[in-house]
PDB file of C-alpha atoms in Angstrom:
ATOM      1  CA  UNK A 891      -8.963  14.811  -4.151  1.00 75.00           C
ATOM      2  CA  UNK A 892      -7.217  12.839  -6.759  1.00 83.00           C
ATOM      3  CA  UNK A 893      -9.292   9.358  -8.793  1.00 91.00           C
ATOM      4  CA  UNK A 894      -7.075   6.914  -9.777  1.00 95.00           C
ATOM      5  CA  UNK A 895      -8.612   4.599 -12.511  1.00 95.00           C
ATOM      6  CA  UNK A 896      -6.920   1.000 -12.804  1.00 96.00           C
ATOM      7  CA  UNK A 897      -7.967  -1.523 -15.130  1.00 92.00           C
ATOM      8  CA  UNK A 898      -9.016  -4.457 -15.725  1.00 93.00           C
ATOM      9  CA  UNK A 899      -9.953  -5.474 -12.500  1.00 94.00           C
ATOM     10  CA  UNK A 900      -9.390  -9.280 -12.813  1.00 96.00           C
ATOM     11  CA  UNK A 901      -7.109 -10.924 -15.830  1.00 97.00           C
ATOM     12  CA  UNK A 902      -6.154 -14.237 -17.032  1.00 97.00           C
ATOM     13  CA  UNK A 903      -3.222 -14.665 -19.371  1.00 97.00           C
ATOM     14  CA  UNK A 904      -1.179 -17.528 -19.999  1.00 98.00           C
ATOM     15  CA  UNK A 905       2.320 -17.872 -19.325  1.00 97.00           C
ATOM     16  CA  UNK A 906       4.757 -16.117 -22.060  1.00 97.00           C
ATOM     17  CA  UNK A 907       1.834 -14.289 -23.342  1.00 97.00           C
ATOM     18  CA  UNK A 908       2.767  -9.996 -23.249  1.00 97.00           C
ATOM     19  CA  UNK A 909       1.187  -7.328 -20.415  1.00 96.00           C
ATOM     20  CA  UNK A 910      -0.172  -4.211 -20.491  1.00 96.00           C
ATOM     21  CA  UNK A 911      -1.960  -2.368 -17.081  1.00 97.00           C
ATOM     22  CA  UNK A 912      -3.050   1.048 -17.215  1.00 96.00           C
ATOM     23  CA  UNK A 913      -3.566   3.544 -14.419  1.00 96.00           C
ATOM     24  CA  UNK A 914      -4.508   7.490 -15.257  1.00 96.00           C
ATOM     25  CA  UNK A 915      -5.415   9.483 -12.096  1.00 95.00           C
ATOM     26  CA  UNK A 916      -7.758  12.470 -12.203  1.00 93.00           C
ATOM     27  CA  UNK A 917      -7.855  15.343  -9.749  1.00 89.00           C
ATOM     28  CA  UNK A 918      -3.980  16.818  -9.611  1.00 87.00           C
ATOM     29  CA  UNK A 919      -1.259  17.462 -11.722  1.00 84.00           C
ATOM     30  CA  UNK A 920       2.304  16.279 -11.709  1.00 87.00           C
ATOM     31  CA  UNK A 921       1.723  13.424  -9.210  1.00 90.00           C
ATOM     32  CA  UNK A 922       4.312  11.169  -8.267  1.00 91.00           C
ATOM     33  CA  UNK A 923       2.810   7.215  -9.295  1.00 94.00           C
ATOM     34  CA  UNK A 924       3.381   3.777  -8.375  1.00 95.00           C
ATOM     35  CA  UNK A 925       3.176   0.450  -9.084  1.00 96.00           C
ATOM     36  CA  UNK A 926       3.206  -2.483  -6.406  1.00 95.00           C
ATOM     37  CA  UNK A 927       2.911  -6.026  -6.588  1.00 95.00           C
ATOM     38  CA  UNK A 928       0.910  -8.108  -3.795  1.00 95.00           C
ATOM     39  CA  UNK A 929       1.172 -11.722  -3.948  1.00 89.00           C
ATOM     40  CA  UNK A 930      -1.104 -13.941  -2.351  1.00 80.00           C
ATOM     41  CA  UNK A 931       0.097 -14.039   1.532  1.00 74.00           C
ATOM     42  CA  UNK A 932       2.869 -11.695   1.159  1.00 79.00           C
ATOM     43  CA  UNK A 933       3.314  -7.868   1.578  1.00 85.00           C
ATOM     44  CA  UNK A 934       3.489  -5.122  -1.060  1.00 92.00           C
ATOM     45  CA  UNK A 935       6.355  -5.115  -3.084  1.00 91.00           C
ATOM     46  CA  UNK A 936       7.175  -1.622  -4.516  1.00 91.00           C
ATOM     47  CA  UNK A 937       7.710  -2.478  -8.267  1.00 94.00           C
ATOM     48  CA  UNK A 938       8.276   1.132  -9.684  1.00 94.00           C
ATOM     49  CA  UNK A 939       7.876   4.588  -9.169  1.00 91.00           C
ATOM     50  CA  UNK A 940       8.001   7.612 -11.021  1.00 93.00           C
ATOM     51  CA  UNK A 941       7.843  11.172 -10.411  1.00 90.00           C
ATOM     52  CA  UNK A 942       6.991  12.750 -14.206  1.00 91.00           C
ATOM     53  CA  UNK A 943       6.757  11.766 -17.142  1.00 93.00           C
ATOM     54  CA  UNK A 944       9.339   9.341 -18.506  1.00 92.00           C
ATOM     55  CA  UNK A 945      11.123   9.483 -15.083  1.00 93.00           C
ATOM     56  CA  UNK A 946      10.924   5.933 -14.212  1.00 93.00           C
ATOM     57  CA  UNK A 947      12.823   4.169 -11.084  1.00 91.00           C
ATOM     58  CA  UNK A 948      12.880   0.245 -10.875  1.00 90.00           C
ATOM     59  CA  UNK A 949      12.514  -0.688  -7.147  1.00 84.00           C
ATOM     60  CA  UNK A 950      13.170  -4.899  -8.257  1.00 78.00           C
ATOM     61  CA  UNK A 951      14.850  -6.360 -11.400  1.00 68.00           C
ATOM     62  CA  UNK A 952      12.248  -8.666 -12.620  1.00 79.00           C
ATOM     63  CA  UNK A 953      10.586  -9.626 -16.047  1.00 88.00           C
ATOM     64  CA  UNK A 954       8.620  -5.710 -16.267  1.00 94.00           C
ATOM     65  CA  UNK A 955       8.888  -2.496 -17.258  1.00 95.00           C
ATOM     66  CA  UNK A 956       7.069   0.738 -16.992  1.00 96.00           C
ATOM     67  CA  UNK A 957       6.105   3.587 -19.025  1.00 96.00           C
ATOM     68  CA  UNK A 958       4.526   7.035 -18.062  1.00 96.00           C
ATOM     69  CA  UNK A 959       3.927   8.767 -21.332  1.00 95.00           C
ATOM     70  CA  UNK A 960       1.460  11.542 -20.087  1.00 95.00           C
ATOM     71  CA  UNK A 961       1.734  13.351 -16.841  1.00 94.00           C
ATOM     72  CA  UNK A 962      -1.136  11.437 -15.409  1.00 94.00           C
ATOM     73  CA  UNK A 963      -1.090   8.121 -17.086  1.00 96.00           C
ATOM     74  CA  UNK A 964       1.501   5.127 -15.960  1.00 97.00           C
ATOM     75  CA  UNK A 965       1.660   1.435 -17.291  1.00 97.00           C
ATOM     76  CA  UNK A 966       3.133  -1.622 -16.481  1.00 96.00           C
ATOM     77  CA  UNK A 967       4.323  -4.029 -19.103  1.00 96.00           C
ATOM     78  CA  UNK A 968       5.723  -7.265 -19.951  1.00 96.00           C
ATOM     79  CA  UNK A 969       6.500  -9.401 -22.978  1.00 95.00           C
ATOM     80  CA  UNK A 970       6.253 -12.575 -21.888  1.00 96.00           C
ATOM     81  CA  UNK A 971       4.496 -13.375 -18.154  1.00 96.00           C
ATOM     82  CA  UNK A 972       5.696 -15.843 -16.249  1.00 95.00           C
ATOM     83  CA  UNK A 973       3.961 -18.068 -13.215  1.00 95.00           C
ATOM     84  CA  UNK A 974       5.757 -15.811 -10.916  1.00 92.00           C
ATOM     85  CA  UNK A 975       3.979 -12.633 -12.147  1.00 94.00           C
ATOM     86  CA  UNK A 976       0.977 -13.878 -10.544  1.00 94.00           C
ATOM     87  CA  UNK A 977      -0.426 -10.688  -8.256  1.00 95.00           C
ATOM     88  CA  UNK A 978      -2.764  -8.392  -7.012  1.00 96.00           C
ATOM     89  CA  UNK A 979      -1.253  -4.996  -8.945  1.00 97.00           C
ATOM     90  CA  UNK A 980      -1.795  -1.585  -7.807  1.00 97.00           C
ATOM     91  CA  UNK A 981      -1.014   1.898  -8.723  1.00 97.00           C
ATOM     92  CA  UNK A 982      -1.103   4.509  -6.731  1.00 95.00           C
ATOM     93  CA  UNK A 983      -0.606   7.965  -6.694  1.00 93.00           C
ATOM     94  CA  UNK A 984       0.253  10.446  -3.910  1.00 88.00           C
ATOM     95  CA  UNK A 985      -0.554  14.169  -3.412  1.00 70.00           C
ATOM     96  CA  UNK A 986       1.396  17.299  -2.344  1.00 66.00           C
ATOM     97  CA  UNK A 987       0.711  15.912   1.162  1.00 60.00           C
ATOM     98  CA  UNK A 988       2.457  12.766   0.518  1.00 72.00           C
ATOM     99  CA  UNK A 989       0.129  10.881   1.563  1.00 87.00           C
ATOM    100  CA  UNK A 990      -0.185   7.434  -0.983  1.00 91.00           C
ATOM    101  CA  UNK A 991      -3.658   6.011  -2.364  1.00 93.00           C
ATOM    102  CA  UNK A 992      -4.316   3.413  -4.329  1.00 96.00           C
ATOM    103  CA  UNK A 993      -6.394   2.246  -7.149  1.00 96.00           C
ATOM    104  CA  UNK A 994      -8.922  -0.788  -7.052  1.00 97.00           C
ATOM    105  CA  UNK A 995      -6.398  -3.237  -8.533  1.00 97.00           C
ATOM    106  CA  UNK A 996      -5.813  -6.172 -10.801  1.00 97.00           C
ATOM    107  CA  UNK A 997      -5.676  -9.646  -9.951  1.00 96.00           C
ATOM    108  CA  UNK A 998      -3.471 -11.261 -12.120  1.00 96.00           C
ATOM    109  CA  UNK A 999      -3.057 -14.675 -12.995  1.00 96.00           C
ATOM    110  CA  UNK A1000      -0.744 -16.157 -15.260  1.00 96.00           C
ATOM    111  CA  UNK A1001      -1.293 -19.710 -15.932  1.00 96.00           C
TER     112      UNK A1001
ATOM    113  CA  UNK B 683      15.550  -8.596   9.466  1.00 58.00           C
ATOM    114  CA  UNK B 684      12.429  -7.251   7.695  1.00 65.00           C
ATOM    115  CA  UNK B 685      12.203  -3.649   7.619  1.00 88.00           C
ATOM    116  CA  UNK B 686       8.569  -3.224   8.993  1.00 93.00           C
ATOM    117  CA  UNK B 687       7.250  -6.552  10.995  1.00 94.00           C
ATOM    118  CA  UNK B 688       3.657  -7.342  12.143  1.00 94.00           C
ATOM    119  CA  UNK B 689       2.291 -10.338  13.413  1.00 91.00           C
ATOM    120  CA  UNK B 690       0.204 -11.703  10.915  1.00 89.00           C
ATOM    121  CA  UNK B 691      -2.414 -12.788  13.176  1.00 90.00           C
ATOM    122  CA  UNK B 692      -5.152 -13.815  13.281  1.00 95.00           C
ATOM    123  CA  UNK B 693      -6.069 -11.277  16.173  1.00 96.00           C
ATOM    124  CA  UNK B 694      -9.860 -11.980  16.985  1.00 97.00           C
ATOM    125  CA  UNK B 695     -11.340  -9.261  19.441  1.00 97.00           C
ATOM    126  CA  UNK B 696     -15.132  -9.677  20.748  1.00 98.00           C
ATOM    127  CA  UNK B 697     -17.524  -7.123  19.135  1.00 98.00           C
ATOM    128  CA  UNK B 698     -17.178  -3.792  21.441  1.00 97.00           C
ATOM    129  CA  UNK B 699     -13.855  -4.497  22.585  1.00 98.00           C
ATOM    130  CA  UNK B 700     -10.495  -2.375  21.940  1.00 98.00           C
ATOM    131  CA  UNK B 701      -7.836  -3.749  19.051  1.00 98.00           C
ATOM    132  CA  UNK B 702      -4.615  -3.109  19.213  1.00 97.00           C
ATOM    133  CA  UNK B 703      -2.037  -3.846  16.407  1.00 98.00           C
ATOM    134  CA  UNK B 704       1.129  -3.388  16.456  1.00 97.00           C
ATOM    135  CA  UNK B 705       3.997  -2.585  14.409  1.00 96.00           C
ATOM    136  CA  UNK B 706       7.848  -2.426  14.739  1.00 96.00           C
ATOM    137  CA  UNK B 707      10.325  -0.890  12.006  1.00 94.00           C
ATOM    138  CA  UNK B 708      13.758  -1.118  11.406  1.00 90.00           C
ATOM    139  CA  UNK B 709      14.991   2.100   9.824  1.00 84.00           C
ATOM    140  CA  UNK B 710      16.007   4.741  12.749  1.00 82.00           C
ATOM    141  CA  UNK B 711      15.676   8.007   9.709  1.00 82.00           C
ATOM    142  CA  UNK B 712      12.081   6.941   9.322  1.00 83.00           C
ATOM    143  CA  UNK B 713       9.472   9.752   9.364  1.00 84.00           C
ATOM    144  CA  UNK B 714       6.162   9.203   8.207  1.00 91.00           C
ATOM    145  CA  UNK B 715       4.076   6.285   9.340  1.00 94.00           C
ATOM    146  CA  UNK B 716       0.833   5.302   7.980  1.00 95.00           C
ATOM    147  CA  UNK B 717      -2.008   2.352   8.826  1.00 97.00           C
ATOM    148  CA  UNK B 718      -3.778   0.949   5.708  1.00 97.00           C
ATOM    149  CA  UNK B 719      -6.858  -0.945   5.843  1.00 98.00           C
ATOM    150  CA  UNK B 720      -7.256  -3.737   3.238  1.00 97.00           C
ATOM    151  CA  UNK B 721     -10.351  -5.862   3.061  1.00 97.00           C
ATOM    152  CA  UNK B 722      -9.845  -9.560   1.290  1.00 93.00           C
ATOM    153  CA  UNK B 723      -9.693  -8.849  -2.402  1.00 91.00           C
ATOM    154  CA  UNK B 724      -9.668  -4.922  -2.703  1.00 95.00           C
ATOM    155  CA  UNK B 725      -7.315  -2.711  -2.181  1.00 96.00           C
ATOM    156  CA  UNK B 726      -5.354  -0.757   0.906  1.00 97.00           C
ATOM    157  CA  UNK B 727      -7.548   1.874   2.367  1.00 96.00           C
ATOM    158  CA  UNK B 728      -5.788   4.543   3.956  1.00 95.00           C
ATOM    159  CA  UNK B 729      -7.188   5.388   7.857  1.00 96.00           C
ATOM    160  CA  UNK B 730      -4.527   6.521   9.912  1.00 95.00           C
ATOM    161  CA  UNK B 731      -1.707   8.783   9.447  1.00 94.00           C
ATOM    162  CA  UNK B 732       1.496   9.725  12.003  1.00 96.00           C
ATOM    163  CA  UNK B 733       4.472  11.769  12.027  1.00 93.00           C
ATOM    164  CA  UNK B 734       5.468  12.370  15.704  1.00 94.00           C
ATOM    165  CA  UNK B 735       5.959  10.764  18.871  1.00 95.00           C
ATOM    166  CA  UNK B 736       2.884  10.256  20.900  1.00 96.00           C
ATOM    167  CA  UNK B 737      -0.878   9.443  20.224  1.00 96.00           C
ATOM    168  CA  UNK B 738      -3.262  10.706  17.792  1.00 97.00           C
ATOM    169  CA  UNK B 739      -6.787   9.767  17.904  1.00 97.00           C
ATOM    170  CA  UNK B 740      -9.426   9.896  14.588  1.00 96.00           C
ATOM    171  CA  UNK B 741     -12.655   9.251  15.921  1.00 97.00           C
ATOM    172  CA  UNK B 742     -12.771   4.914  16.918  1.00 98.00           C
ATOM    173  CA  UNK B 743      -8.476   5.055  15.595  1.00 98.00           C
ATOM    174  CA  UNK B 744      -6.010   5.891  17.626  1.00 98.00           C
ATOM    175  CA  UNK B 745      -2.438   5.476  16.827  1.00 98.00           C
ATOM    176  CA  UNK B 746       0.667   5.930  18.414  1.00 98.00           C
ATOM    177  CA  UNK B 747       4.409   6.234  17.908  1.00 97.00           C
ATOM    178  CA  UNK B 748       7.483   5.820  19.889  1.00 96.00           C
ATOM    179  CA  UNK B 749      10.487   6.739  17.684  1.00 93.00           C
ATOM    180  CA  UNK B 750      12.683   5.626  20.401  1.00 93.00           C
ATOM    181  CA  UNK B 751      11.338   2.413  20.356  1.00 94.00           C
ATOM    182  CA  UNK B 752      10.866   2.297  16.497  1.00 94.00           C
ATOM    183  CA  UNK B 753       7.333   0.851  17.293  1.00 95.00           C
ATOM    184  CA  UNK B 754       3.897   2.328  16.450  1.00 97.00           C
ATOM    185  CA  UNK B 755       0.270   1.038  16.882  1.00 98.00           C
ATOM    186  CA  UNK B 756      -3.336   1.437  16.215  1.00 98.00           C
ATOM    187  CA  UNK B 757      -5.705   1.082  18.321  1.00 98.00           C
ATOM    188  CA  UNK B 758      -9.460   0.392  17.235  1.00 98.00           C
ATOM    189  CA  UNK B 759     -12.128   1.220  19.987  1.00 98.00           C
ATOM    190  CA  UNK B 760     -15.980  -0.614  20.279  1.00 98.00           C
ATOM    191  CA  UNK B 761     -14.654  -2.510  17.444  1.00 98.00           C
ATOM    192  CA  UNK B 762     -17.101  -3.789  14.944  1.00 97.00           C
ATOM    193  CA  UNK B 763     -17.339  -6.553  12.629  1.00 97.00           C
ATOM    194  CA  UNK B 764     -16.987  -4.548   9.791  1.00 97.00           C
ATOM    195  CA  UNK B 765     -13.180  -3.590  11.261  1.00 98.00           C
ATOM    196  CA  UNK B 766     -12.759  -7.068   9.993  1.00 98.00           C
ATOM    197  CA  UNK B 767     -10.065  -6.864   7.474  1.00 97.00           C
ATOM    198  CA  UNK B 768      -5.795  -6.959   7.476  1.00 97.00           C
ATOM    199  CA  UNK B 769      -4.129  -4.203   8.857  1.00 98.00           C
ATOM    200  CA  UNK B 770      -1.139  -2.466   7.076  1.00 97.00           C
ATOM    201  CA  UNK B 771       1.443  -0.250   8.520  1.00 96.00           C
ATOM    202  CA  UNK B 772       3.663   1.542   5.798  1.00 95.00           C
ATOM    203  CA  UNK B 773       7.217   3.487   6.744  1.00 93.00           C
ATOM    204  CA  UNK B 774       8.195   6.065   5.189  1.00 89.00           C
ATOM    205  CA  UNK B 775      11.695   7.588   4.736  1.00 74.00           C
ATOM    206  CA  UNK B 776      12.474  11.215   4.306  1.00 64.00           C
ATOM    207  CA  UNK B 777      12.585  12.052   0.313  1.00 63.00           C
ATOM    208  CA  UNK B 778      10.815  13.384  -2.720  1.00 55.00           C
ATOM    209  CA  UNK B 779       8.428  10.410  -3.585  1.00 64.00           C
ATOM    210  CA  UNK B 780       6.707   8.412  -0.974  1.00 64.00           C
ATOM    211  CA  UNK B 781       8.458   5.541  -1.312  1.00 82.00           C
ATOM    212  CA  UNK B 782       6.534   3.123   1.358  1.00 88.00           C
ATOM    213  CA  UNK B 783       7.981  -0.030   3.020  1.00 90.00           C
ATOM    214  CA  UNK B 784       4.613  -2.040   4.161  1.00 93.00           C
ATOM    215  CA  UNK B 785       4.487  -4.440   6.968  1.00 94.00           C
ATOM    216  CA  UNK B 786       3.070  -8.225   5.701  1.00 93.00           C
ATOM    217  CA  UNK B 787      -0.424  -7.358   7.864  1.00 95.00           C
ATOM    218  CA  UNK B 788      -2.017  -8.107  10.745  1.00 96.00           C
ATOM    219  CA  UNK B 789      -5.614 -10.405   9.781  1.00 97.00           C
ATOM    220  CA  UNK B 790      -8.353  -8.976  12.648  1.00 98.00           C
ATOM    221  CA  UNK B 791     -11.439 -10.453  13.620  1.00 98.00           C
ATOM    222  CA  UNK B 792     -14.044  -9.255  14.998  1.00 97.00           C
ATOM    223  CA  UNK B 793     -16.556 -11.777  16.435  1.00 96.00           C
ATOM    224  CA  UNK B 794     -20.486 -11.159  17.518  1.00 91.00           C
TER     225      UNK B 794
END
């Protein structure tokens, strides 16, 4: 079964400062990845997805981008955070039985 | 309308006791339906997984579907306080990446 790695697992950056989160997953090959958002009292939002590398689909237009330069590695960016980008973040990663799992998260707070 | 609607609870259940959560969705082409489990500060754990009408039981899980009804449910037997936690159901439409819609949560607890 497939690791996915996420870090960090907490973060504090203040507002207009740049973003970089990394997820690389372990244990299969061409997986299709994810990033979702999770703010505090509210549902997951589907940010992106991609499924291989440099295939990218934007679920929300918002202040991020992704990047998935290796097969198993995917990264959410920004250059310049805002209050609003406050949020548990998680990638996941789903296998040939499409079933979804998720890595341990960041908490993100932008201040 | 939201696309996959829960009550957010709290649903408090005495230790032993049967949970049930429940779950409606919007989206009639829907085909895959999941239940996450998502203590406070970590992320969703997946438990239960269901792709056609009826019930299908994992051990102290059960969940059903009713496509007809666009409604599906878990229900958590003997329930223990470490079933304590929010309760996701995910949708899933037909496609090549599993692109999730995910219910806001239903909060149990369960009290000694």
């Amino acid at each position: 079964s497939q690791t996915i790695h996420q870090w960090p697992a907490t973060l504090v950056q203040p507002v207009g400062s740049p973003l970089s989160l990394e997820c690389t997953v372990e244990g299969t090959s061409n997986p299709n990845l994810y990033w979702y958002r999770q703010a505090a009292g509210r549902g997951l939002q589907l940010l992106f997805y991609s499924i291989g590398i440099d295939q990218i689909s934007s679920e929300v237009p918002q202040n991020l981008s992704a990047s998935r330069p290796q097969d198993r590695q995917f990264i959410l960016s920004s250059k310049k955070l805002l209050l609003s980008d406050s949020g548990f973040y998680l990638c996941a990663c789903d296998s040939f039985n499409e079933k979804l799992f998720f890595g341990s998260g960041t908490q993100l707070s932008v201040l | 309308q939201k696309e996959v609607e829960q009550n957010s609870g709290p649903l408090s259940v005495p230790e032993g006791a049967i949970a049930s959560l429940n779950c409606t969705y919007s989206d009639r082409v829907s085909q895959s339906f999941f239940w996450y489990r998502q203590y406070s500060g970590k992320s969703p754990e997946l438990i239960m997984s269901i792709y056609s009408n009826g019930d299908k039981e994992d051990g102290r899980f059960t969940a059903q579907l009713n496509k007809a009804s666009q409604y599906v449910s878990l229900l958590i037997r003997d329930s223990q306080p470490s079933d304590s936690a929010t309760y996701l159901c995910a949708v899933k439409l037909g496609g090549t990446a599993s692109k999730l819609t995910f219910g806001t949560g239903t909060r149990l607890q369960v009290t000694l």
